[in-house]
């Protein structure tokens, strides 16, 4: 379903009526994904604008009462990239600085102990 409408020249009420009359069940997956992507972009833009306006208002109020404010913003990209620290699950019996989470490649020290007939359950941190 393709709408050939110059939506930029429509009123809000006209746009709402068009949106209300869309039969979403008849749209393809691609069309639905495009609508969702466009809505997500618009939502982010609006949230960003509200955020900027709020910060500007805070600074304006602070200036009006001769107060300095320092605004720290969380970087959501950095937050997403940060990884949860996994606690070690196994520890070397003699050298407690050697540990292993149980994920990824088995450490050399544990392979050497396996070769000597030990079982990994012996090294569980309790």
PDB file of N, CA, C and O in Angstrom, residues 61-124:
ATOM      1  N   UNK A  61      17.133  29.090  34.078  1.00  0.00           N
ATOM      2  CA  UNK A  61      16.705  29.297  35.467  1.00  0.00           C
ATOM      3  C   UNK A  61      17.927  29.506  36.363  1.00  0.00           C
ATOM      4  O   UNK A  61      17.944  30.395  37.218  1.00  0.00           O
ATOM      5  N   UNK A  62      18.954  28.677  36.154  1.00  0.00           N
ATOM      6  CA  UNK A  62      20.174  28.806  36.963  1.00  0.00           C
ATOM      7  C   UNK A  62      20.805  30.184  36.768  1.00  0.00           C
ATOM      8  O   UNK A  62      21.225  30.821  37.735  1.00  0.00           O
ATOM      9  N   UNK A  63      20.880  30.625  35.515  1.00  0.00           N
ATOM     10  CA  UNK A  63      21.447  31.955  35.244  1.00  0.00           C
ATOM     11  C   UNK A  63      20.633  33.062  35.915  1.00  0.00           C
ATOM     12  O   UNK A  63      21.197  34.041  36.403  1.00  0.00           O
ATOM     13  N   UNK A  64      19.320  32.889  35.945  1.00  0.00           N
ATOM     14  CA  UNK A  64      18.460  33.941  36.509  1.00  0.00           C
ATOM     15  C   UNK A  64      18.664  34.105  38.013  1.00  0.00           C
ATOM     16  O   UNK A  64      18.362  35.163  38.564  1.00  0.00           O
ATOM     17  N   UNK A  65      19.174  33.082  38.684  1.00  0.00           N
ATOM     18  CA  UNK A  65      19.425  33.185  40.126  1.00  0.00           C
ATOM     19  C   UNK A  65      20.918  33.130  40.434  1.00  0.00           C
ATOM     20  O   UNK A  65      21.314  32.831  41.565  1.00  0.00           O
ATOM     21  N   UNK A  66      21.733  33.394  39.417  1.00  0.00           N
ATOM     22  CA  UNK A  66      23.194  33.436  39.561  1.00  0.00           C
ATOM     23  C   UNK A  66      23.778  32.147  40.149  1.00  0.00           C
ATOM     24  O   UNK A  66      24.595  32.182  41.059  1.00  0.00           O
ATOM     25  N   UNK A  67      23.321  31.035  39.625  1.00  0.00           N
ATOM     26  CA  UNK A  67      23.809  29.725  40.049  1.00  0.00           C
ATOM     27  C   UNK A  67      24.441  29.046  38.838  1.00  0.00           C
ATOM     28  O   UNK A  67      23.943  29.161  37.713  1.00  0.00           O
ATOM     29  N   UNK A  68      25.539  28.363  39.092  1.00  0.00           N
ATOM     30  CA  UNK A  68      26.178  27.599  38.021  1.00  0.00           C
ATOM     31  C   UNK A  68      25.743  26.144  38.140  1.00  0.00           C
ATOM     32  O   UNK A  68      25.768  25.572  39.223  1.00  0.00           O
ATOM     33  N   UNK A  69      25.323  25.587  37.033  1.00  0.00           N
ATOM     34  CA  UNK A  69      24.953  24.172  37.031  1.00  0.00           C
ATOM     35  C   UNK A  69      25.888  23.414  36.109  1.00  0.00           C
ATOM     36  O   UNK A  69      26.374  23.938  35.106  1.00  0.00           O
ATOM     37  N   UNK A  70      26.134  22.188  36.489  1.00  0.00           N
ATOM     38  CA  UNK A  70      26.955  21.309  35.667  1.00  0.00           C
ATOM     39  C   UNK A  70      26.075  20.118  35.316  1.00  0.00           C
ATOM     40  O   UNK A  70      25.616  19.397  36.204  1.00  0.00           O
ATOM     41  N   UNK A  71      25.824  19.928  34.052  1.00  0.00           N
ATOM     42  CA  UNK A  71      24.920  18.867  33.609  1.00  0.00           C
ATOM     43  C   UNK A  71      25.749  17.724  33.032  1.00  0.00           C
ATOM     44  O   UNK A  71      26.512  17.910  32.093  1.00  0.00           O
ATOM     45  N   UNK A  72      25.576  16.569  33.644  1.00  0.00           N
ATOM     46  CA  UNK A  72      26.258  15.360  33.167  1.00  0.00           C
ATOM     47  C   UNK A  72      25.230  14.497  32.450  1.00  0.00           C
ATOM     48  O   UNK A  72      24.190  14.170  33.009  1.00  0.00           O
ATOM     49  N   UNK A  73      25.545  14.136  31.247  1.00  0.00           N
ATOM     50  CA  UNK A  73      24.615  13.324  30.474  1.00  0.00           C
ATOM     51  C   UNK A  73      25.172  11.924  30.320  1.00  0.00           C
ATOM     52  O   UNK A  73      26.361  11.738  30.084  1.00  0.00           O
ATOM     53  N   UNK A  74      24.283  10.946  30.469  1.00  0.00           N
ATOM     54  CA  UNK A  74      24.687   9.565  30.257  1.00  0.00           C
ATOM     55  C   UNK A  74      24.804   9.308  28.766  1.00  0.00           C
ATOM     56  O   UNK A  74      23.956   9.727  27.993  1.00  0.00           O
ATOM     57  N   UNK A  75      25.857   8.618  28.398  1.00  0.00           N
ATOM     58  CA  UNK A  75      26.038   8.240  27.003  1.00  0.00           C
ATOM     59  C   UNK A  75      25.450   6.852  26.838  1.00  0.00           C
ATOM     60  O   UNK A  75      26.031   5.867  27.260  1.00  0.00           O
ATOM     61  N   UNK A  76      24.259   6.779  26.240  1.00  0.00           N
ATOM     62  CA  UNK A  76      23.573   5.492  26.135  1.00  0.00           C
ATOM     63  C   UNK A  76      24.366   4.494  25.301  1.00  0.00           C
ATOM     64  O   UNK A  76      24.290   3.294  25.518  1.00  0.00           O
ATOM     65  N   UNK A  77      25.156   4.973  24.343  1.00  0.00           N
ATOM     66  CA  UNK A  77      25.982   4.049  23.556  1.00  0.00           C
ATOM     67  C   UNK A  77      27.040   3.394  24.421  1.00  0.00           C
ATOM     68  O   UNK A  77      27.305   2.204  24.311  1.00  0.00           O
ATOM     69  N   UNK A  78      27.664   4.176  25.304  1.00  0.00           N
ATOM     70  CA  UNK A  78      28.669   3.622  26.207  1.00  0.00           C
ATOM     71  C   UNK A  78      28.024   2.627  27.156  1.00  0.00           C
ATOM     72  O   UNK A  78      28.579   1.576  27.433  1.00  0.00           O
ATOM     73  N   UNK A  79      26.831   2.959  27.647  1.00  0.00           N
ATOM     74  CA  UNK A  79      26.137   2.050  28.549  1.00  0.00           C
ATOM     75  C   UNK A  79      25.826   0.732  27.870  1.00  0.00           C
ATOM     76  O   UNK A  79      25.935  -0.318  28.475  1.00  0.00           O
ATOM     77  N   UNK A  80      25.433   0.782  26.619  1.00  0.00           N
ATOM     78  CA  UNK A  80      25.109  -0.441  25.899  1.00  0.00           C
ATOM     79  C   UNK A  80      26.340  -1.310  25.699  1.00  0.00           C
ATOM     80  O   UNK A  80      26.257  -2.525  25.713  1.00  0.00           O
ATOM     81  N   UNK A  81      27.497  -0.671  25.488  1.00  0.00           N
ATOM     82  CA  UNK A  81      28.707  -1.409  25.193  1.00  0.00           C
ATOM     83  C   UNK A  81      29.364  -1.993  26.438  1.00  0.00           C
ATOM     84  O   UNK A  81      30.183  -2.883  26.338  1.00  0.00           O
ATOM     85  N   UNK A  82      29.024  -1.448  27.621  1.00  0.00           N
ATOM     86  CA  UNK A  82      29.657  -1.955  28.826  1.00  0.00           C
ATOM     87  C   UNK A  82      29.190  -3.384  29.076  1.00  0.00           C
ATOM     88  O   UNK A  82      28.035  -3.729  28.860  1.00  0.00           O
ATOM     89  N   UNK A  83      30.109  -4.201  29.521  1.00  0.00           N
ATOM     90  CA  UNK A  83      29.800  -5.606  29.740  1.00  0.00           C
ATOM     91  C   UNK A  83      29.731  -5.905  31.214  1.00  0.00           C
ATOM     92  O   UNK A  83      30.440  -5.330  32.021  1.00  0.00           O
ATOM     93  N   UNK A  84      28.892  -6.861  31.540  1.00  0.00           N
ATOM     94  CA  UNK A  84      28.776  -7.308  32.914  1.00  0.00           C
ATOM     95  C   UNK A  84      30.016  -8.128  33.243  1.00  0.00           C
ATOM     96  O   UNK A  84      30.430  -8.985  32.471  1.00  0.00           O
ATOM     97  N   UNK A  85      30.590  -7.871  34.402  1.00  0.00           N
ATOM     98  CA  UNK A  85      31.770  -8.622  34.822  1.00  0.00           C
ATOM     99  C   UNK A  85      31.314  -9.973  35.331  1.00  0.00           C
ATOM    100  O   UNK A  85      30.437 -10.064  36.202  1.00  0.00           O
ATOM    101  N   UNK A  86      31.896 -11.019  34.774  1.00  0.00           N
ATOM    102  CA  UNK A  86      31.553 -12.380  35.158  1.00  0.00           C
ATOM    103  C   UNK A  86      32.506 -12.824  36.264  1.00  0.00           C
ATOM    104  O   UNK A  86      33.722 -12.746  36.114  1.00  0.00           O
ATOM    105  N   UNK A  87      31.935 -13.262  37.355  1.00  0.00           N
ATOM    106  CA  UNK A  87      32.741 -13.743  38.471  1.00  0.00           C
ATOM    107  C   UNK A  87      33.387 -15.074  38.102  1.00  0.00           C
ATOM    108  O   UNK A  87      32.776 -15.904  37.421  1.00  0.00           O
ATOM    109  N   UNK A  88      34.629 -15.316  38.581  1.00  0.00           N
ATOM    110  CA  UNK A  88      35.282 -16.591  38.287  1.00  0.00           C
ATOM    111  C   UNK A  88      34.542 -17.750  38.956  1.00  0.00           C
ATOM    112  O   UNK A  88      33.982 -17.607  40.043  1.00  0.00           O
ATOM    113  N   UNK A  89      34.535 -18.869  38.277  1.00  0.00           N
ATOM    114  CA  UNK A  89      33.857 -20.065  38.765  1.00  0.00           C
ATOM    115  C   UNK A  89      34.870 -21.099  39.274  1.00  0.00           C
ATOM    116  O   UNK A  89      34.553 -21.900  40.137  1.00  0.00           O
ATOM    117  N   UNK A  90      36.087 -21.050  38.723  1.00  0.00           N
ATOM    118  CA  UNK A  90      37.123 -22.023  39.075  1.00  0.00           C
ATOM    119  C   UNK A  90      38.389 -21.290  39.523  1.00  0.00           C
ATOM    120  O   UNK A  90      38.698 -20.216  39.040  1.00  0.00           O
ATOM    121  N   UNK A  91      39.138 -21.930  40.463  1.00  0.00           N
ATOM    122  CA  UNK A  91      40.383 -21.345  40.956  1.00  0.00           C
ATOM    123  C   UNK A  91      41.449 -22.438  41.022  1.00  0.00           C
ATOM    124  O   UNK A  91      41.182 -23.569  41.413  1.00  0.00           O
ATOM    125  N   UNK A  92      42.678 -22.066  40.656  1.00  0.00           N
ATOM    126  CA  UNK A  92      43.821 -22.979  40.744  1.00  0.00           C
ATOM    127  C   UNK A  92      44.014 -23.345  42.218  1.00  0.00           C
ATOM    128  O   UNK A  92      43.955 -22.466  43.083  1.00  0.00           O
ATOM    129  N   UNK A  93      44.257 -24.622  42.524  1.00  0.00           N
ATOM    130  CA  UNK A  93      44.357 -25.026  43.932  1.00  0.00           C
ATOM    131  C   UNK A  93      45.556 -24.429  44.664  1.00  0.00           C
ATOM    132  O   UNK A  93      45.486 -24.179  45.876  1.00  0.00           O
ATOM    133  N   UNK A  94      46.669 -24.183  43.964  1.00  0.00           N
ATOM    134  CA  UNK A  94      47.870 -23.667  44.613  1.00  0.00           C
ATOM    135  C   UNK A  94      48.062 -22.167  44.407  1.00  0.00           C
ATOM    136  O   UNK A  94      48.533 -21.471  45.304  1.00  0.00           O
ATOM    137  N   UNK A  95      47.736 -21.680  43.221  1.00  0.00           N
ATOM    138  CA  UNK A  95      47.921 -20.260  42.889  1.00  0.00           C
ATOM    139  C   UNK A  95      46.542 -19.615  42.745  1.00  0.00           C
ATOM    140  O   UNK A  95      45.920 -19.672  41.684  1.00  0.00           O
ATOM    141  N   UNK A  96      46.066 -18.974  43.814  1.00  0.00           N
ATOM    142  CA  UNK A  96      44.708 -18.430  43.830  1.00  0.00           C
ATOM    143  C   UNK A  96      44.525 -17.223  42.903  1.00  0.00           C
ATOM    144  O   UNK A  96      43.407 -16.766  42.699  1.00  0.00           O
ATOM    145  N   UNK A  97      45.617 -16.716  42.335  1.00  0.00           N
ATOM    146  CA  UNK A  97      45.477 -15.615  41.383  1.00  0.00           C
ATOM    147  C   UNK A  97      45.019 -16.125  40.016  1.00  0.00           C
ATOM    148  O   UNK A  97      44.551 -15.354  39.187  1.00  0.00           O
ATOM    149  N   UNK A  98      45.124 -17.428  39.791  1.00  0.00           N
ATOM    150  CA  UNK A  98      44.697 -18.032  38.520  1.00  0.00           C
ATOM    151  C   UNK A  98      43.253 -18.506  38.675  1.00  0.00           C
ATOM    152  O   UNK A  98      42.970 -19.406  39.461  1.00  0.00           O
ATOM    153  N   UNK A  99      42.379 -17.858  37.905  1.00  0.00           N
ATOM    154  CA  UNK A  99      40.960 -18.207  37.945  1.00  0.00           C
ATOM    155  C   UNK A  99      40.421 -18.342  36.528  1.00  0.00           C
ATOM    156  O   UNK A  99      41.066 -17.941  35.559  1.00  0.00           O
ATOM    157  N   UNK A 100      39.216 -18.896  36.451  1.00  0.00           N
ATOM    158  CA  UNK A 100      38.536 -19.039  35.155  1.00  0.00           C
ATOM    159  C   UNK A 100      37.043 -18.936  35.385  1.00  0.00           C
ATOM    160  O   UNK A 100      36.506 -19.480  36.349  1.00  0.00           O
ATOM    161  N   UNK A 101      36.365 -18.239  34.500  1.00  0.00           N
ATOM    162  CA  UNK A 101      34.912 -18.044  34.624  1.00  0.00           C
ATOM    163  C   UNK A 101      34.120 -19.261  34.169  1.00  0.00           C
ATOM    164  O   UNK A 101      32.934 -19.361  34.442  1.00  0.00           O
ATOM    165  N   UNK A 102      34.778 -20.154  33.446  1.00  0.00           N
ATOM    166  CA  UNK A 102      34.065 -21.293  32.880  1.00  0.00           C
ATOM    167  C   UNK A 102      33.570 -21.003  31.477  1.00  0.00           C
ATOM    168  O   UNK A 102      32.917 -21.819  30.845  1.00  0.00           O
ATOM    169  N   UNK A 103      33.909 -19.819  30.976  1.00  0.00           N
ATOM    170  CA  UNK A 103      33.509 -19.421  29.621  1.00  0.00           C
ATOM    171  C   UNK A 103      34.755 -19.301  28.758  1.00  0.00           C
ATOM    172  O   UNK A 103      35.832 -18.984  29.242  1.00  0.00           O
ATOM    173  N   UNK A 104      34.569 -19.506  27.488  1.00  0.00           N
ATOM    174  CA  UNK A 104      35.691 -19.357  26.565  1.00  0.00           C
ATOM    175  C   UNK A 104      36.647 -20.531  26.644  1.00  0.00           C
ATOM    176  O   UNK A 104      36.301 -21.616  27.119  1.00  0.00           O
ATOM    177  N   UNK A 105      37.864 -20.310  26.168  1.00  0.00           N
ATOM    178  CA  UNK A 105      38.872 -21.369  26.132  1.00  0.00           C
ATOM    179  C   UNK A 105      39.305 -21.752  27.544  1.00  0.00           C
ATOM    180  O   UNK A 105      39.421 -20.916  28.425  1.00  0.00           O
ATOM    181  N   UNK A 106      39.562 -23.026  27.707  1.00  0.00           N
ATOM    182  CA  UNK A 106      40.056 -23.527  28.992  1.00  0.00           C
ATOM    183  C   UNK A 106      41.490 -23.037  29.161  1.00  0.00           C
ATOM    184  O   UNK A 106      42.318 -23.181  28.266  1.00  0.00           O
ATOM    185  N   UNK A 107      41.809 -22.442  30.331  1.00  0.00           N
ATOM    186  CA  UNK A 107      43.167 -21.938  30.532  1.00  0.00           C
ATOM    187  C   UNK A 107      44.198 -23.064  30.580  1.00  0.00           C
ATOM    188  O   UNK A 107      43.878 -24.210  30.917  1.00  0.00           O
ATOM    189  N   UNK A 108      45.424 -22.712  30.265  1.00  0.00           N
ATOM    190  CA  UNK A 108      46.516 -23.699  30.212  1.00  0.00           C
ATOM    191  C   UNK A 108      46.677 -24.396  31.554  1.00  0.00           C
ATOM    192  O   UNK A 108      46.848 -25.619  31.605  1.00  0.00           O
ATOM    193  N   UNK A 109      46.608 -23.619  32.657  1.00  0.00           N
ATOM    194  CA  UNK A 109      46.803 -24.234  33.964  1.00  0.00           C
ATOM    195  C   UNK A 109      45.767 -25.319  34.237  1.00  0.00           C
ATOM    196  O   UNK A 109      46.072 -26.340  34.835  1.00  0.00           O
ATOM    197  N   UNK A 110      44.543 -25.117  33.749  1.00  0.00           N
ATOM    198  CA  UNK A 110      43.493 -26.114  33.971  1.00  0.00           C
ATOM    199  C   UNK A 110      43.717 -27.317  33.058  1.00  0.00           C
ATOM    200  O   UNK A 110      43.527 -28.459  33.480  1.00  0.00           O
ATOM    201  N   UNK A 111      44.167 -27.085  31.817  1.00  0.00           N
ATOM    202  CA  UNK A 111      44.466 -28.205  30.908  1.00  0.00           C
ATOM    203  C   UNK A 111      45.552 -29.089  31.505  1.00  0.00           C
ATOM    204  O   UNK A 111      45.471 -30.319  31.433  1.00  0.00           O
ATOM    205  N   UNK A 112      46.563 -28.452  32.097  1.00  0.00           N
ATOM    206  CA  UNK A 112      47.655 -29.217  32.711  1.00  0.00           C
ATOM    207  C   UNK A 112      47.142 -30.073  33.865  1.00  0.00           C
ATOM    208  O   UNK A 112      47.552 -31.228  34.027  1.00  0.00           O
ATOM    209  N   UNK A 113      46.221 -29.523  34.653  1.00  0.00           N
ATOM    210  CA  UNK A 113      45.643 -30.291  35.760  1.00  0.00           C
ATOM    211  C   UNK A 113      44.745 -31.417  35.242  1.00  0.00           C
ATOM    212  O   UNK A 113      44.701 -32.504  35.829  1.00  0.00           O
ATOM    213  N   UNK A 114      44.042 -31.191  34.139  1.00  0.00           N
ATOM    214  CA  UNK A 114      43.230 -32.255  33.521  1.00  0.00           C
ATOM    215  C   UNK A 114      44.140 -33.400  33.081  1.00  0.00           C
ATOM    216  O   UNK A 114      43.794 -34.579  33.251  1.00  0.00           O
ATOM    217  N   UNK A 115      45.293 -33.040  32.483  1.00  0.00           N
ATOM    218  CA  UNK A 115      46.246 -34.052  32.013  1.00  0.00           C
ATOM    219  C   UNK A 115      46.775 -34.909  33.163  1.00  0.00           C
ATOM    220  O   UNK A 115      47.175 -36.059  32.971  1.00  0.00           O
ATOM    221  N   UNK A 116      46.781 -34.346  34.373  1.00  0.00           N
ATOM    222  CA  UNK A 116      47.250 -35.081  35.551  1.00  0.00           C
ATOM    223  C   UNK A 116      46.133 -35.907  36.176  1.00  0.00           C
ATOM    224  O   UNK A 116      46.335 -36.551  37.200  1.00  0.00           O
ATOM    225  N   UNK A 117      44.935 -35.897  35.562  1.00  0.00           N
ATOM    226  CA  UNK A 117      43.828 -36.713  36.044  1.00  0.00           C
ATOM    227  C   UNK A 117      42.827 -35.998  36.931  1.00  0.00           C
ATOM    228  O   UNK A 117      41.931 -36.625  37.488  1.00  0.00           O
ATOM    229  N   UNK A 118      42.956 -34.693  37.078  1.00  0.00           N
ATOM    230  CA  UNK A 118      42.012 -33.937  37.914  1.00  0.00           C
ATOM    231  C   UNK A 118      40.721 -33.659  37.150  1.00  0.00           C
ATOM    232  O   UNK A 118      40.695 -33.641  35.922  1.00  0.00           O
ATOM    233  N   UNK A 119      39.659 -33.410  37.893  1.00  0.00           N
ATOM    234  CA  UNK A 119      38.358 -33.056  37.329  1.00  0.00           C
ATOM    235  C   UNK A 119      38.094 -31.583  37.634  1.00  0.00           C
ATOM    236  O   UNK A 119      38.450 -31.099  38.719  1.00  0.00           O
ATOM    237  N   UNK A 120      37.448 -30.890  36.717  1.00  0.00           N
ATOM    238  CA  UNK A 120      37.247 -29.447  36.918  1.00  0.00           C
ATOM    239  C   UNK A 120      36.377 -29.145  38.132  1.00  0.00           C
ATOM    240  O   UNK A 120      36.470 -28.076  38.716  1.00  0.00           O
ATOM    241  N   UNK A 121      35.548 -30.084  38.543  1.00  0.00           N
ATOM    242  CA  UNK A 121      34.699 -29.887  39.723  1.00  0.00           C
ATOM    243  C   UNK A 121      35.531 -29.668  40.987  1.00  0.00           C
ATOM    244  O   UNK A 121      35.067 -29.042  41.942  1.00  0.00           O
ATOM    245  N   UNK A 122      36.758 -30.175  41.001  1.00  0.00           N
ATOM    246  CA  UNK A 122      37.653 -29.999  42.155  1.00  0.00           C
ATOM    247  C   UNK A 122      38.037 -28.539  42.364  1.00  0.00           C
ATOM    248  O   UNK A 122      38.394 -28.148  43.475  1.00  0.00           O
ATOM    249  N   UNK A 123      37.954 -27.735  41.298  1.00  0.00           N
ATOM    250  CA  UNK A 123      38.432 -26.357  41.351  1.00  0.00           C
ATOM    251  C   UNK A 123      37.312 -25.319  41.464  1.00  0.00           C
ATOM    252  O   UNK A 123      37.558 -24.120  41.360  1.00  0.00           O
ATOM    253  N   UNK A 124      36.108 -25.811  41.682  1.00  0.00           N
ATOM    254  CA  UNK A 124      34.969 -24.895  41.830  1.00  0.00           C
ATOM    255  C   UNK A 124      35.194 -23.978  43.027  1.00  0.00           C
ATOM    256  O   UNK A 124      35.623 -24.416  44.093  1.00  0.00           O
TER     257      UNK A 124
END
